[in-house]
Structures are given as C-alpha cells and as structure tokens.
mmCIF file of C-alpha atoms in Angstrom:
data_model
loop_
_atom_site.group_PDB
_atom_site.id
_atom_site.type_symbol
_atom_site.label_atom_id
_atom_site.label_comp_id
_atom_site.label_asym_id
_atom_site.label_seq_id
_atom_site.Cartn_x
_atom_site.Cartn_y
_atom_site.Cartn_z
ATOM 1 C CA MET A 1 -2.099 6.713 14.001
ATOM 2 C CA PRO A 2 -4.055 5.899 17.088
ATOM 3 C CA GLN A 3 -3.873 2.926 18.824
ATOM 4 C CA ASP A 4 -5.579 -0.047 17.511
ATOM 5 C CA ILE A 5 -9.299 1.829 17.416
ATOM 6 C CA ASN A 6 -11.626 1.318 14.317
ATOM 7 C CA VAL A 7 -13.830 3.408 13.239
ATOM 8 C CA LEU A 8 -16.407 3.250 15.319
ATOM 9 C CA GLY A 9 -14.454 4.142 18.714
ATOM 10 C CA SER A 10 -14.044 0.705 20.241
ATOM 11 C CA LYS A 11 -11.564 -1.766 20.052
ATOM 12 C CA LEU A 12 -9.995 -2.990 16.253
ATOM 13 C CA VAL A 13 -11.431 -6.385 15.751
ATOM 14 C CA PRO A 14 -9.230 -8.589 13.293
ATOM 15 C CA CYS A 15 -10.164 -8.571 9.835
ATOM 16 C CA SER A 16 -9.633 -11.897 8.440
ATOM 17 C CA TYR A 17 -7.707 -14.684 9.180
ATOM 18 C CA ASP A 18 -8.097 -16.892 6.439
ATOM 19 C CA PRO A 19 -6.806 -15.531 4.368
ATOM 20 C CA LEU A 20 -4.404 -14.210 6.645
ATOM 21 C CA THR A 21 -4.550 -10.477 5.545
ATOM 22 C CA GLY A 22 -2.917 -7.005 7.390
ATOM 23 C CA TRP A 23 0.023 -5.054 5.971
ATOM 24 C CA ARG A 24 1.876 -7.164 8.994
ATOM 25 C CA ARG A 25 0.184 -10.265 7.910
ATOM 26 C CA ASP A 26 -1.239 -10.285 11.240
ATOM 27 C CA GLY A 27 -5.149 -10.488 10.396
ATOM 28 C CA CYS A 28 -5.139 -6.678 11.181
ATOM 29 C CA CYS A 29 -6.063 -3.307 9.378
ATOM 30 C CA HIS A 30 -3.465 -1.645 11.114
ATOM 31 C CA GLY A 31 -0.137 -0.304 9.247
ATOM 32 C CA ASP A 32 3.279 1.594 10.686
ATOM 33 C CA ALA A 33 5.567 3.989 9.201
ATOM 34 C CA ASP A 34 6.909 1.287 6.599
ATOM 35 C CA ASP A 35 3.451 0.737 5.363
ATOM 36 C CA PRO A 36 3.091 3.110 2.645
ATOM 37 C CA GLY A 37 -0.100 2.010 1.034
ATOM 38 C CA ARG A 38 -2.086 2.356 4.343
ATOM 39 C CA HIS A 39 -4.086 -0.995 4.575
ATOM 40 C CA LEU A 40 -6.761 0.229 6.823
ATOM 41 C CA VAL A 41 -9.760 -0.754 5.481
ATOM 42 C CA CYS A 42 -11.370 -4.151 5.966
ATOM 43 C CA ALA A 43 -13.608 -4.786 3.263
ATOM 44 C CA ARG A 44 -15.524 -7.806 1.907
ATOM 45 C CA MET A 45 -14.239 -8.375 -1.644
ATOM 46 C CA THR A 46 -17.011 -7.942 -4.425
ATOM 47 C CA LEU A 47 -16.577 -8.940 -8.082
ATOM 48 C CA ALA A 48 -16.961 -5.173 -8.458
ATOM 49 C CA PHE A 49 -14.247 -4.070 -6.673
ATOM 50 C CA LEU A 50 -12.062 -6.450 -7.557
ATOM 51 C CA ASN A 51 -12.110 -6.290 -11.426
ATOM 52 C CA PHE A 52 -11.913 -2.262 -10.679
ATOM 53 C CA GLN A 53 -8.659 -2.884 -9.008
ATOM 54 C CA MET A 54 -7.305 -5.396 -12.195
ATOM 55 C CA GLU A 55 -8.733 -2.162 -14.131
ATOM 56 C CA GLN A 56 -6.159 -0.355 -12.694
ATOM 57 C CA GLY A 57 -3.358 -2.143 -12.617
ATOM 58 C CA ASN A 58 -3.805 -3.591 -8.688
ATOM 59 C CA ASP A 59 -4.170 -7.172 -9.672
ATOM 60 C CA LEU A 60 -5.657 -8.703 -6.031
ATOM 61 C CA ILE A 61 -6.952 -11.998 -8.074
ATOM 62 C CA THR A 62 -3.586 -13.856 -8.413
ATOM 63 C CA PRO A 63 -1.856 -15.922 -6.358
ATOM 64 C CA ARG A 64 1.700 -14.128 -5.489
ATOM 65 C CA PRO A 65 3.056 -17.382 -3.071
ATOM 66 C CA GLU A 66 6.663 -15.280 -2.772
ATOM 67 C CA LEU A 67 4.567 -12.323 -1.203
ATOM 68 C CA ARG A 68 2.646 -14.893 0.803
ATOM 69 C CA PHE A 69 -0.477 -13.710 -0.967
ATOM 70 C CA ALA A 70 -3.086 -16.686 -2.404
ATOM 71 C CA GLY A 71 -5.322 -14.450 -4.458
ATOM 72 C CA LEU A 72 -8.761 -12.886 -3.528
ATOM 73 C CA LYS A 73 -11.939 -13.842 -4.304
ATOM 74 C CA PRO A 74 -15.548 -12.334 -3.766
ATOM 75 C CA GLY A 75 -16.591 -12.510 -0.203
ATOM 76 C CA ASP A 76 -12.540 -13.089 1.310
ATOM 77 C CA ARG A 77 -12.280 -10.136 3.668
ATOM 78 C CA TRP A 78 -9.028 -8.343 2.931
ATOM 79 C CA CYS A 79 -7.315 -4.856 4.369
ATOM 80 C CA VAL A 80 -6.842 -2.819 1.280
ATOM 81 C CA CYS A 81 -5.124 0.700 0.839
ATOM 82 C CA VAL A 82 -7.254 2.935 2.494
ATOM 83 C CA LEU A 83 -6.803 5.122 -0.996
ATOM 84 C CA ARG A 84 -7.669 2.396 -3.489
ATOM 85 C CA TRP A 85 -10.962 1.651 -1.002
ATOM 86 C CA ARG A 86 -11.703 5.619 -1.664
ATOM 87 C CA GLU A 87 -10.922 5.801 -5.349
ATOM 88 C CA ALA A 88 -13.318 2.713 -5.684
ATOM 89 C CA TYR A 89 -15.996 4.568 -3.493
ATOM 90 C CA GLU A 90 -15.991 7.821 -6.118
ATOM 91 C CA ALA A 91 -16.024 5.303 -8.878
ATOM 92 C CA GLY A 92 -18.865 3.613 -7.726
ATOM 93 C CA CYS A 93 -17.664 -0.053 -7.041
ATOM 94 C CA ALA A 94 -16.302 0.706 -3.363
ATOM 95 C CA PRO A 95 -16.620 -3.059 -1.452
ATOM 96 C CA PRO A 96 -18.891 -3.185 1.769
ATOM 97 C CA ALA A 97 -15.976 -1.958 5.023
ATOM 98 C CA VAL A 98 -16.036 -3.757 7.941
ATOM 99 C CA LEU A 99 -16.509 -0.939 10.133
ATOM 100 C CA GLU A 100 -15.730 -3.070 13.219
ATOM 101 C CA SER A 101 -12.217 -4.132 11.865
ATOM 102 C CA THR A 102 -11.473 -0.606 9.958
ATOM 103 C CA HIS A 103 -8.470 1.379 11.509
ATOM 104 C CA ALA A 104 -9.948 4.842 13.073
ATOM 105 C CA ALA A 105 -6.684 6.219 11.070
ATOM 106 C CA ALA A 106 -8.753 5.726 7.656
ATOM 107 C CA LEU A 107 -11.383 8.452 8.693
ATOM 108 C CA ASP A 108 -8.336 10.644 8.154
ATOM 109 C CA PHE A 109 -8.806 9.542 4.303
ATOM 110 C CA VAL A 110 -12.893 8.900 3.996
ATOM 111 C CA PRO A 111 -15.581 10.216 5.882
ATOM 112 C CA LEU A 112 -17.094 7.271 8.301
ATOM 113 C CA SER A 113 -20.418 8.156 6.485
ATOM 114 C CA TRP A 114 -19.030 6.796 2.814
ATOM 115 C CA LEU A 115 -17.692 3.696 4.933
ATOM 116 C CA GLN A 116 -21.409 3.336 6.423
ATOM 117 C CA ARG A 117 -22.759 3.826 3.133
ATOM 118 C CA SER A 118 -20.821 0.925 1.440
ATOM 119 C CA ASN A 119 -22.169 -1.643 4.384
ATOM 120 C CA ALA A 120 -25.446 -0.129 3.764
ATOM 121 C CA ALA A 121 -25.831 -0.996 0.142
ATOM 122 C CA GLU A 122 -24.754 -4.275 0.594
ATOM 123 C CA LEU A 123 -27.484 -5.016 2.882
ATOM 124 C CA ARG A 124 -30.171 -3.974 0.018
#
C-alpha cells in the first residue's frame, strides 16, 4: 500500500478517535498485511448502511467489548472494509466517504468518482 496518503493525494487525516477506529485502532484508515478486510474507507455511518450491513451478516451496531468495539450509530465515523463499502455503493446505500481520511489504496477497489459521489449525495 502507498504510504499514508489519502485518495486526494495528500497526507492521510485520522478518521475518528471517538469511536476509536482503524484496523490498528489508531484512528486512521490504513491497513497492513494482517488486515484481510482492508479497512481503508473512512465513512460517516448512516442508518441505511448499518442496516444493510446487518442484513449481510456484518453487525456494526451491537457492542463487542472483547474486541474493543462499542457499536456504531448514525453519524459516527468508522474505517470500513473497502469491499463492503463497494457492495453498499452498488446496492445504493453507501455511507458518505470522508475523502481526506480514506486511504489511497482504496482506489485499487473503487473509483474516486464513487467516493466523491457518496459525499455529494450527503450534501443534497
């Protein structure tokens, strides 16, 4: 993966410290060789996305303290798996991507235009 550069080509900005996110739980959406899900997209959670993930068997709502996971609610920012974000985009319920905090390696899986479009939809 490129060094910590975002999809806009500048330095990756942390996604969230509250809740604490990232594969490494360091606030940033950068993975490593041990990250099979590629948690590269910083997204602002929406009820539609959280419900869609629940339907897909990925419960992001229920707290899991043993995994240092408090559960998510709409408005939280979270590093999501790039392929789960893509799946949601294709289903019409992708959460808005925070471009400054989305790792450039996400572009190997989704076009920048999709990430930008998810952001633009939120502004409407």
